[in-house]
Amino acid sequence: MSDSSSSAELATRMRTMIDRLSPGDRLPSSRELIRRYKVGPATVSQAIAALAAEGVVVTRPGSGTYVAAPARRRAGVPDTAWQSVTLADRAVDTRSLAGAVGALPEGTILLDGGYLHRSLQPTRALTAALARAARRPDAWDRAPAAGLASLRGVFATMAGGGVNAEDVLITAGGQSALSMAFRAIAGPGDPVLMESPTYPGAIAAARAAGLRPVPVPTDADGLKPDLLADAFALTRARLLYCQPTYHNPTGAVLAPGRRRQVLDTARAAGAFVIEDDFARHLGHGAPVPPPLLADDRDGTVVHLTSLTKPAAPSLRIGALTARGPVMERLRAVRLVDDFFVSRPLQEAALELLTSPAWERHVRSLGAALRERCATLAAAVLAELPGWTLDRVPAGGLHLWVRLPGGADDAVVADAARRDGVAVSAGNRYFATELPAACLRLGFAATAGHTELAEAVRRLARVDRTLGVSR
């Protein structure tokens, strides 16, 4: 064994030696191990520490290292089989969130990402905001359970519709807010209506809360109000989850004429509407439609938004906006779940949102997303004529592409992954049967336009290899 051998390799050899010894036997000294295996003192020390952590050996300062007793050695690998019986059917299904299993090959281009590439994040503004927040004398004090009043005020202004800071609850990002809202409003076994297709995280969160996702079809103008009314009547659901603005994955915007219909239909059913407004700051330059909350007169809408998509994944700050007793229920869930959201992160978010840098970032981000979206759409139309792109969205982070009839989206996604491009198979976005094979292609997580064009070239190669467009 050479001087460059790792401590892991030495530990493996030592285990072979230990298997020939008895409990209580003393191992060779560190000096002897160094001589025998031709390694350095640090390598020996690290190997012994690893074996001690496993319970294979016991070290006694001033005396040496000894083979551990069998009971001590078994302790490193506990028998947890009994837990399967106790946990029973309480499994949490995360398959729709996880996507493909395993590490991506080096050089893979990410078209399956749901966050901004580092080059699009306001890194400088975030760093400055965090530094300013950390200098505040109360930065590390406990935050109010509902969140900092000033930050709630900023989110209230964003939401519009006459809401105020008292109507806002700060959350640890959008996914946490979604999980809280599902558990606060509905109970295990209850149905929850959802657009079809929809965000996989919503499907997973609903199922984790014991709810039954019920799909409601959409078209180019978003939810179909007549089918929504039918779904409420058939299921007696008291909850609708929807994304009216730059819907994930299709990019659709709920048509103006349908906004009032959706709200009136939910109100007639005595149901809440969870409005996932994740793309509030992801418009591509044109004015972003106001949230449904702005049209809500009766407290029907529970509005959800977050900063992770337009800023950075680790800025885990979001907000729930609601009026009436449902807000008290949400606050109660927050208190039971985790008391409050990290104050330094709230202070940093407040610094960011109230600085001129934020508006500059939103404008520049919109222009960058518009250009990336156009690049990807043009490449798909040129290189993959058999694939159908019904819409080039005016906001958001994704394109929704329909594959030719007979294609299997999961097979295409797996083949694309092997060829160095990660895409999202459409089956993840449906709570029940898949009406057509689709892929979601993201344009925000790549390094730039060159990668987008190369990704589509690789997809075209996959298309030819599999005969998708035949």
Short mmCIF file of C-alpha atoms in Angstrom, two decimals:
data_model
loop_
_atom_site.label_atom_id
_atom_site.label_comp_id
_atom_site.label_asym_id
_atom_site.label_seq_id
_atom_site.Cartn_x
_atom_site.Cartn_y
_atom_site.Cartn_z
CA MET A 1 0.00 0.00 0.00
CA SER A 2 1.52 3.34 -1.07
CA ASP A 3 1.68 6.59 0.87
CA SER A 4 -1.27 7.90 -1.16
CA SER A 5 -3.62 5.10 -0.09
CA SER A 6 -6.78 6.35 1.56
CA SER A 7 -7.88 5.73 5.09
CA ALA A 8 -10.92 3.90 3.68
CA GLU A 9 -8.66 1.37 1.95
CA LEU A 10 -6.66 0.89 5.14
CA ALA A 11 -9.85 0.40 7.17
CA THR A 12 -10.93 -2.34 4.73
CA ARG A 13 -7.63 -4.19 5.22
CA MET A 14 -7.85 -3.79 8.96
CA ARG A 15 -11.35 -5.32 9.00
CA THR A 16 -9.91 -8.43 7.32
CA MET A 17 -7.26 -8.58 10.03
CA ILE A 18 -9.85 -8.04 12.80
CA ASP A 19 -11.98 -10.93 11.49
CA ARG A 20 -9.11 -13.27 12.43
CA LEU A 21 -8.88 -11.90 15.98
CA SER A 22 -11.04 -12.39 19.06
CA PRO A 23 -12.92 -9.77 21.11
CA GLY A 24 -10.51 -8.05 23.46
CA ASP A 25 -7.41 -8.76 21.35
CA ARG A 26 -5.08 -5.82 20.97
CA LEU A 27 -4.41 -4.47 17.49
CA PRO A 28 -0.88 -3.64 16.31
CA SER A 29 0.34 -0.23 17.38
CA SER A 30 0.03 2.78 15.12
CA ARG A 31 3.77 2.60 14.46
CA GLU A 32 3.46 -1.05 13.38
CA LEU A 33 0.48 -0.26 11.13
CA ILE A 34 2.44 2.54 9.49
CA ARG A 35 5.34 0.17 8.82
CA ARG A 36 3.20 -2.79 7.72
CA TYR A 37 0.92 -0.92 5.33
CA LYS A 38 3.33 1.83 4.28
CA VAL A 39 0.98 4.70 5.09
CA GLY A 40 1.22 7.95 7.00
CA PRO A 41 0.21 8.59 10.62
CA ALA A 42 -2.86 10.62 9.57
CA THR A 43 -4.16 7.75 7.41
CA VAL A 44 -3.83 5.31 10.34
CA SER A 45 -5.54 7.72 12.72
CA GLN A 46 -8.47 8.26 10.31
CA ALA A 47 -8.90 4.51 9.69
CA ILE A 48 -8.95 3.71 13.41
CA ALA A 49 -11.45 6.52 14.03
CA ALA A 50 -13.73 5.11 11.29
CA LEU A 51 -13.57 1.60 12.75
CA ALA A 52 -14.26 2.95 16.24
CA ALA A 53 -17.30 4.84 14.95
CA GLU A 54 -18.61 1.58 13.47
CA GLY A 55 -18.16 -0.19 16.82
CA VAL A 56 -15.57 -2.59 15.38
CA VAL A 57 -12.76 -1.48 17.70
CA VAL A 58 -12.39 0.28 21.04
CA THR A 59 -9.57 2.74 21.65
CA ARG A 60 -8.08 3.15 25.12
CA PRO A 61 -5.80 6.19 25.44
CA GLY A 62 -2.35 5.18 26.63
CA SER A 63 -3.07 1.49 26.16
CA GLY A 64 -3.95 0.86 22.51
CA THR A 65 -6.74 -0.25 20.21
CA TYR A 66 -8.73 -3.44 20.87
CA VAL A 67 -11.26 -5.61 19.04
CA ALA A 68 -14.73 -4.71 20.29
CA ALA A 69 -17.07 -7.24 21.87
CA PRO A 70 -19.70 -8.74 19.51
CA ALA A 71 -22.58 -6.81 21.11
CA ARG A 72 -20.66 -3.56 20.68
CA ARG A 73 -19.92 -4.43 17.06
CA ARG A 74 -23.53 -5.29 16.25
CA ALA A 75 -24.65 -1.96 17.67
CA GLY A 76 -23.32 -0.23 14.57
CA VAL A 77 -25.90 -2.02 12.38
CA PRO A 78 -29.23 -2.07 14.25
CA ASP A 79 -32.08 -4.36 13.27
CA THR A 80 -34.87 -1.97 12.26
CA ALA A 81 -37.14 -4.48 10.51
CA TRP A 82 -39.78 -4.04 13.25
CA GLN A 83 -40.35 -0.44 12.12
CA SER A 84 -42.11 -1.54 8.92
CA VAL A 85 -44.89 -3.10 10.97
CA THR A 86 -45.26 -0.11 13.27
CA LEU A 87 -45.22 2.47 10.47
CA ALA A 88 -47.82 0.40 8.53
CA ASP A 89 -49.32 2.40 5.64
CA ARG A 90 -48.09 5.85 6.68
CA ALA A 91 -45.62 6.08 3.78
CA VAL A 92 -45.10 9.49 2.16
CA ASP A 93 -44.98 9.18 -1.63
CA THR A 94 -42.26 11.44 -3.02
CA ARG A 95 -41.86 9.75 -6.41
CA SER A 96 -43.44 12.67 -8.25
CA LEU A 97 -40.90 15.01 -6.67
CA ALA A 98 -37.76 12.91 -6.96
CA GLY A 99 -37.75 12.33 -10.72
CA ALA A 100 -35.03 10.01 -11.98
CA VAL A 101 -32.95 8.19 -9.39
CA GLY A 102 -29.19 8.47 -9.15
CA ALA A 103 -26.52 11.04 -9.86
CA LEU A 104 -26.57 12.78 -13.22
CA PRO A 105 -23.67 12.01 -15.55
CA GLU A 106 -21.05 14.72 -15.83
CA GLY A 107 -21.95 17.27 -18.49
CA THR A 108 -25.71 16.69 -18.25
CA ILE A 109 -27.72 19.75 -19.29
CA LEU A 110 -30.55 20.50 -16.88
CA LEU A 111 -33.90 21.10 -18.52
CA ASP A 112 -35.70 19.64 -15.50
CA GLY A 113 -34.71 22.32 -12.98
CA GLY A 114 -37.29 24.42 -11.19
CA TYR A 115 -34.94 27.14 -9.92
CA LEU A 116 -32.79 29.83 -11.48
CA HIS A 117 -29.28 29.12 -12.64
CA ARG A 118 -26.72 30.84 -10.43
CA SER A 119 -26.02 33.38 -13.19
CA LEU A 120 -29.65 34.56 -12.99
CA GLN A 121 -29.81 34.88 -9.22
CA PRO A 122 -29.39 38.31 -7.56
CA THR A 123 -26.33 37.04 -5.69
CA ARG A 124 -24.81 40.44 -5.01
CA ALA A 125 -28.07 41.90 -3.74
CA LEU A 126 -28.72 38.81 -1.60
CA THR A 127 -25.26 39.01 -0.04
CA ALA A 128 -25.68 42.71 0.73
CA ALA A 129 -29.17 42.14 2.16
CA LEU A 130 -27.96 39.32 4.40
CA ALA A 131 -25.04 41.41 5.63
CA ARG A 132 -27.31 44.35 6.48
CA ALA A 133 -29.78 42.03 8.21
CA ALA A 134 -27.05 40.45 10.33
CA ARG A 135 -26.00 43.86 11.66
CA ARG A 136 -29.41 44.55 13.16
CA PRO A 137 -29.24 44.35 16.98
CA ASP A 138 -32.33 42.11 17.17
CA ALA A 139 -31.42 39.92 14.18
CA TRP A 140 -31.11 36.77 16.28
CA ASP A 141 -34.11 37.37 18.53
CA ARG A 142 -37.19 35.21 18.28
CA ALA A 143 -39.46 36.30 15.42
CA PRO A 144 -43.24 36.66 15.83
CA ALA A 145 -45.08 33.46 14.92
CA ALA A 146 -46.85 35.21 12.04
CA GLY A 147 -43.64 36.80 10.80
CA LEU A 148 -42.10 40.27 10.94
CA ALA A 149 -44.84 42.87 10.61
CA SER A 150 -42.83 44.90 8.09
CA LEU A 151 -42.22 41.87 5.87
CA ARG A 152 -45.89 40.89 6.06
CA GLY A 153 -46.72 44.41 4.97
CA VAL A 154 -44.53 44.06 1.87
CA PHE A 155 -46.23 40.80 0.88
CA ALA A 156 -49.67 42.37 1.50
CA THR A 157 -48.81 45.18 -0.90
CA MET A 158 -47.69 42.64 -3.52
CA ALA A 159 -50.95 40.70 -3.19
CA GLY A 160 -53.22 43.74 -3.47
CA GLY A 161 -56.95 43.31 -3.11
CA GLY A 162 -57.17 45.45 0.01
CA VAL A 163 -55.37 42.98 2.29
CA ASN A 164 -53.09 44.18 5.06
CA ALA A 165 -50.22 42.82 7.14
CA GLU A 166 -52.61 41.09 9.55
CA ASP A 167 -53.84 38.94 6.68
CA VAL A 168 -50.35 37.56 5.92
CA LEU A 169 -48.43 34.66 7.45
CA ILE A 170 -44.72 34.26 6.63
CA THR A 171 -43.72 30.71 5.73
CA ALA A 172 -40.52 28.77 5.10
CA GLY A 173 -40.97 28.81 1.32
CA GLY A 174 -43.81 27.82 -0.97
CA GLN A 175 -43.81 24.06 -0.39
CA SER A 176 -44.10 24.53 3.36
CA ALA A 177 -46.95 26.98 2.83
CA LEU A 178 -48.74 24.51 0.58
CA SER A 179 -48.42 21.69 3.10
CA MET A 180 -49.69 23.95 5.90
CA ALA A 181 -52.68 25.10 3.86
CA PHE A 182 -53.75 21.58 2.91
CA ARG A 183 -53.59 20.38 6.52
CA ALA A 184 -55.31 23.49 7.89
CA ILE A 185 -58.27 23.43 5.52
CA ALA A 186 -59.01 19.75 4.81
CA GLY A 187 -58.80 16.48 6.70
CA PRO A 188 -57.64 12.95 5.85
CA GLY A 189 -59.82 11.35 3.21
CA ASP A 190 -61.17 14.65 1.88
CA PRO A 191 -61.03 15.35 -1.87
CA VAL A 192 -59.03 18.29 -3.21
CA LEU A 193 -59.68 19.50 -6.75
CA MET A 194 -56.61 20.22 -8.85
CA GLU A 195 -55.91 21.35 -12.39
CA SER A 196 -54.84 18.52 -14.67
CA PRO A 197 -51.90 18.63 -15.24
CA THR A 198 -50.55 20.34 -12.14
CA TYR A 199 -47.48 20.89 -9.95
CA PRO A 200 -46.16 17.51 -8.67
CA GLY A 201 -45.30 19.04 -5.29
CA ALA A 202 -48.97 19.83 -4.76
CA ILE A 203 -49.99 16.26 -5.56
CA ALA A 204 -47.37 14.93 -3.13
CA ALA A 205 -48.30 17.40 -0.37
CA ALA A 206 -52.00 16.62 -0.72
CA ARG A 207 -51.41 12.89 -0.49
CA ALA A 208 -49.05 13.33 2.46
CA ALA A 209 -51.87 15.18 4.24
CA GLY A 210 -54.20 12.26 3.54
CA LEU A 211 -56.20 14.11 0.87
CA ARG A 212 -57.49 12.67 -2.42
CA PRO A 213 -56.41 14.69 -5.48
CA VAL A 214 -59.23 14.94 -8.03
CA PRO A 215 -58.23 16.23 -11.49
CA VAL A 216 -60.13 19.00 -13.27
CA PRO A 217 -59.26 19.35 -16.98
CA THR A 218 -57.73 22.52 -18.38
CA ASP A 219 -57.32 24.01 -21.83
CA ALA A 220 -55.39 26.92 -23.32
CA ASP A 221 -57.34 29.34 -21.09
CA GLY A 222 -56.81 27.45 -17.84
CA LEU A 223 -59.42 25.69 -15.71
CA LYS A 224 -62.69 24.83 -17.42
CA PRO A 225 -65.38 26.39 -15.19
CA ASP A 226 -68.18 24.02 -16.31
CA LEU A 227 -66.11 20.95 -15.46
CA LEU A 228 -65.02 22.59 -12.21
CA ALA A 229 -68.68 22.95 -11.22
CA ASP A 230 -69.27 19.30 -12.11
CA ALA A 231 -66.29 18.24 -10.00
CA PHE A 232 -67.55 20.18 -6.97
CA ALA A 233 -71.00 18.64 -7.36
CA LEU A 234 -69.72 15.07 -7.76
CA THR A 235 -67.12 15.11 -4.98
CA ARG A 236 -68.54 17.69 -2.55
CA ALA A 237 -64.97 18.95 -2.27
CA ARG A 238 -64.32 21.99 -0.11
CA LEU A 239 -60.93 22.84 -1.56
CA LEU A 240 -59.50 23.76 -4.98
CA TYR A 241 -55.79 24.12 -5.67
CA CYS A 242 -54.87 26.10 -8.79
CA GLN A 243 -52.15 28.17 -10.47
CA PRO A 244 -53.93 30.89 -12.44
CA THR A 245 -50.77 32.73 -13.55
CA TYR A 246 -48.13 31.01 -15.73
CA HIS A 247 -49.34 27.59 -14.68
CA ASN A 248 -46.75 24.90 -13.97
CA PRO A 249 -46.25 22.97 -16.23
CA THR A 250 -48.26 24.38 -19.17
CA GLY A 251 -47.57 28.11 -18.79
CA ALA A 252 -51.28 28.93 -19.24
CA VAL A 253 -52.90 32.00 -17.73
CA LEU A 254 -56.50 31.78 -16.52
CA ALA A 255 -58.57 33.78 -19.02
CA PRO A 256 -60.09 37.02 -17.67
CA GLY A 257 -63.62 35.80 -18.34
CA ARG A 258 -63.03 32.67 -16.26
CA ARG A 259 -61.60 34.32 -13.16
CA ARG A 260 -64.97 35.38 -11.78
CA GLN A 261 -66.52 32.05 -12.79
CA VAL A 262 -63.92 30.06 -10.87
CA LEU A 263 -64.39 32.18 -7.74
CA ASP A 264 -68.18 32.10 -7.96
CA THR A 265 -68.20 28.34 -8.49
CA ALA A 266 -65.98 27.78 -5.45
CA ARG A 267 -68.04 30.19 -3.35
CA ALA A 268 -71.28 28.43 -4.31
CA ALA A 269 -69.74 25.14 -3.18
CA GLY A 270 -68.63 26.65 0.11
CA ALA A 271 -65.04 25.86 -0.88
CA PHE A 272 -61.68 27.53 -0.48
CA VAL A 273 -59.34 28.23 -3.39
CA ILE A 274 -55.62 27.85 -2.74
CA GLU A 275 -54.03 30.14 -5.32
CA ASP A 276 -50.40 29.16 -5.92
CA ASP A 277 -48.91 32.40 -7.23
CA PHE A 278 -45.35 31.05 -7.54
CA ALA A 279 -44.65 33.00 -10.75
CA ARG A 280 -45.63 36.46 -9.49
CA HIS A 281 -42.10 37.76 -10.27
CA LEU A 282 -41.42 35.53 -13.28
CA GLY A 283 -43.13 37.48 -16.04
CA HIS A 284 -41.21 37.90 -19.29
CA GLY A 285 -41.70 41.63 -19.58
CA ALA A 286 -45.43 42.07 -20.17
CA PRO A 287 -47.62 43.08 -17.21
CA VAL A 288 -48.35 40.12 -14.94
CA PRO A 289 -52.09 39.53 -14.33
CA PRO A 290 -53.24 40.37 -10.79
CA PRO A 291 -53.80 37.44 -8.46
CA LEU A 292 -57.25 35.95 -8.01
CA LEU A 293 -57.05 37.31 -4.48
CA ALA A 294 -57.55 40.80 -5.91
CA ASP A 295 -61.03 39.79 -7.12
CA ASP A 296 -62.02 37.92 -3.95
CA ARG A 297 -64.76 39.58 -1.89
CA ASP A 298 -65.60 36.77 0.53
CA GLY A 299 -62.37 35.29 1.86
CA THR A 300 -62.56 32.41 -0.62
CA VAL A 301 -58.94 32.66 -1.75
CA VAL A 302 -55.92 31.56 0.27
CA HIS A 303 -53.04 33.11 -1.65
CA LEU A 304 -49.57 31.56 -1.66
CA THR A 305 -46.34 33.03 -2.99
CA SER A 306 -42.61 32.61 -2.45
CA LEU A 307 -39.20 34.15 -3.13
CA THR A 308 -37.35 30.93 -3.92
CA LYS A 309 -38.22 30.89 -7.64
CA PRO A 310 -37.40 34.52 -8.52
CA ALA A 311 -34.42 34.85 -6.17
CA ALA A 312 -32.59 31.72 -5.02
CA PRO A 313 -33.49 28.21 -3.79
CA SER A 314 -32.16 28.81 -0.29
CA LEU A 315 -34.13 32.01 0.27
CA ARG A 316 -36.82 29.89 1.91
CA ILE A 317 -39.28 32.70 2.49
CA GLY A 318 -42.89 32.62 1.35
CA ALA A 319 -46.24 33.99 2.43
CA LEU A 320 -49.82 32.84 2.88
CA THR A 321 -52.49 35.53 2.62
CA ALA A 322 -56.02 34.83 3.85
CA ARG A 323 -58.93 36.52 5.60
CA GLY A 324 -61.25 35.26 8.30
CA PRO A 325 -61.11 32.19 10.57
CA VAL A 326 -58.95 30.28 8.06
CA MET A 327 -56.04 32.59 8.93
CA GLU A 328 -56.39 31.69 12.60
CA ARG A 329 -56.27 28.03 11.62
CA LEU A 330 -53.14 28.63 9.54
CA ARG A 331 -51.46 30.46 12.41
CA ALA A 332 -52.29 27.57 14.74
CA VAL A 333 -50.70 25.07 12.33
CA ARG A 334 -47.61 27.27 12.10
CA LEU A 335 -47.27 27.40 15.89
CA VAL A 336 -47.55 23.62 16.21
CA ASP A 337 -45.23 22.92 13.28
CA ASP A 338 -42.20 25.09 13.98
CA PHE A 339 -43.13 28.19 16.06
CA PHE A 340 -41.68 30.71 13.56
CA VAL A 341 -39.49 31.19 10.50
CA SER A 342 -35.80 32.07 10.99
CA ARG A 343 -35.58 35.78 11.81
CA PRO A 344 -32.26 36.47 10.03
CA LEU A 345 -33.72 35.06 6.82
CA GLN A 346 -36.85 37.20 7.22
CA GLU A 347 -34.71 40.28 7.86
CA ALA A 348 -32.65 39.50 4.75
CA ALA A 349 -35.80 39.06 2.65
CA LEU A 350 -37.11 42.39 3.92
CA GLU A 351 -33.83 44.11 3.05
CA LEU A 352 -33.91 42.58 -0.43
CA LEU A 353 -37.53 43.39 -1.24
CA THR A 354 -37.28 46.99 -0.07
CA SER A 355 -34.06 47.78 -1.92
CA PRO A 356 -33.91 49.30 -5.44
CA ALA A 357 -31.87 46.24 -6.44
CA TRP A 358 -34.96 44.02 -6.25
CA GLU A 359 -36.93 45.87 -8.91
CA ARG A 360 -33.85 45.99 -11.13
CA HIS A 361 -33.41 42.26 -10.68
CA VAL A 362 -37.06 41.48 -11.56
CA ARG A 363 -36.77 43.56 -14.75
CA SER A 364 -33.49 42.01 -15.87
CA LEU A 365 -34.70 38.54 -14.94
CA GLY A 366 -37.82 39.01 -17.05
CA ALA A 367 -35.74 39.97 -20.08
CA ALA A 368 -33.36 37.03 -19.58
CA LEU A 369 -36.21 34.54 -19.19
CA ARG A 370 -37.95 35.89 -22.30
CA GLU A 371 -34.78 35.40 -24.36
CA ARG A 372 -34.14 31.90 -23.00
CA CYS A 373 -37.74 30.89 -23.57
CA ALA A 374 -37.57 32.09 -27.18
CA THR A 375 -34.27 30.26 -27.76
CA LEU A 376 -35.61 26.96 -26.44
CA ALA A 377 -38.94 27.27 -28.26
CA ALA A 378 -37.23 28.08 -31.58
CA ALA A 379 -34.85 25.14 -31.19
CA VAL A 380 -37.69 22.71 -30.41
CA LEU A 381 -39.69 23.87 -33.44
CA ALA A 382 -36.64 23.61 -35.72
CA GLU A 383 -35.08 20.38 -34.46
CA LEU A 384 -38.15 18.43 -33.30
CA PRO A 385 -40.93 19.09 -35.81
CA GLY A 386 -42.85 16.00 -34.66
CA TRP A 387 -43.19 17.40 -31.14
CA THR A 388 -46.04 19.82 -30.43
CA LEU A 389 -45.52 23.11 -28.63
CA ASP A 390 -48.97 24.65 -28.21
CA ARG A 391 -47.83 27.73 -26.33
CA VAL A 392 -44.81 29.95 -25.85
CA PRO A 393 -45.61 31.27 -22.38
CA ALA A 394 -45.37 34.93 -21.38
CA GLY A 395 -43.98 34.00 -17.97
CA GLY A 396 -42.64 31.19 -15.85
CA LEU A 397 -39.70 28.84 -16.27
CA HIS A 398 -40.90 26.04 -18.56
CA LEU A 399 -42.22 24.85 -21.90
CA TRP A 400 -44.82 22.07 -22.08
CA VAL A 401 -44.28 19.83 -25.10
CA ARG A 402 -46.57 17.06 -26.35
CA LEU A 403 -44.90 14.02 -27.89
CA PRO A 404 -46.20 12.23 -30.99
CA GLY A 405 -48.92 9.63 -30.50
CA GLY A 406 -47.66 6.30 -29.23
CA ALA A 407 -44.60 7.77 -27.51
CA ASP A 408 -43.83 6.99 -23.87
CA ASP A 409 -42.71 10.09 -21.98
CA ALA A 410 -40.89 8.07 -19.30
CA VAL A 411 -38.90 6.14 -21.93
CA VAL A 412 -37.98 9.37 -23.73
CA ALA A 413 -36.95 11.04 -20.47
CA ASP A 414 -34.76 8.06 -19.49
CA ALA A 415 -33.10 7.97 -22.91
CA ALA A 416 -32.51 11.73 -22.80
CA ARG A 417 -30.87 11.39 -19.40
CA ARG A 418 -28.50 8.75 -20.76
CA ASP A 419 -27.66 11.11 -23.63
CA GLY A 420 -26.83 13.97 -21.28
CA VAL A 421 -29.99 16.04 -20.99
CA ALA A 422 -32.36 15.90 -18.02
CA VAL A 423 -36.05 16.54 -18.75
CA SER A 424 -39.22 16.04 -16.71
CA ALA A 425 -41.55 13.24 -17.83
CA GLY A 426 -45.13 14.46 -18.09
CA ASN A 427 -46.58 11.61 -16.02
CA ARG A 428 -45.34 13.35 -12.86
CA TYR A 429 -47.85 16.17 -13.42
CA PHE A 430 -51.04 14.11 -13.45
CA ALA A 431 -52.82 12.83 -10.35
CA THR A 432 -54.57 10.08 -12.33
CA GLU A 433 -54.47 8.79 -15.91
CA LEU A 434 -52.18 10.41 -18.45
CA PRO A 435 -54.19 11.77 -21.43
CA ALA A 436 -51.09 12.28 -23.62
CA ALA A 437 -47.33 11.83 -23.46
CA CYS A 438 -45.68 15.15 -22.60
CA LEU A 439 -42.39 16.56 -21.37
CA ARG A 440 -41.68 19.68 -19.35
CA LEU A 441 -38.60 21.50 -20.59
CA GLY A 442 -37.12 24.18 -18.34
CA PHE A 443 -35.03 27.07 -19.62
CA ALA A 444 -33.91 28.71 -16.36
CA ALA A 445 -31.54 26.16 -14.78
CA THR A 446 -29.02 25.98 -17.63
CA ALA A 447 -25.90 28.09 -18.01
CA GLY A 448 -27.23 29.91 -21.06
CA HIS A 449 -28.38 29.87 -24.67
CA THR A 450 -25.58 27.61 -25.92
CA GLU A 451 -26.58 24.88 -23.48
CA LEU A 452 -30.24 25.22 -24.45
CA ALA A 453 -29.44 24.74 -28.13
CA GLU A 454 -27.17 21.77 -27.39
CA ALA A 455 -29.84 20.19 -25.18
CA VAL A 456 -32.34 20.24 -28.04
CA ARG A 457 -29.75 18.75 -30.42
CA ARG A 458 -29.37 15.87 -27.96
CA LEU A 459 -33.15 15.49 -27.71
CA ALA A 460 -33.33 15.34 -31.51
CA ARG A 461 -30.75 12.54 -31.43
CA VAL A 462 -32.89 10.70 -28.87
CA ASP A 463 -35.95 11.25 -31.07
CA ARG A 464 -34.20 9.67 -34.05
CA THR A 465 -32.78 6.77 -32.01
CA LEU A 466 -36.13 5.87 -30.47
CA GLY A 467 -38.13 6.64 -33.60
CA VAL A 468 -40.43 8.90 -31.58
CA SER A 469 -41.53 11.02 -34.54
CA ARG A 470 -42.05 8.19 -37.02
#
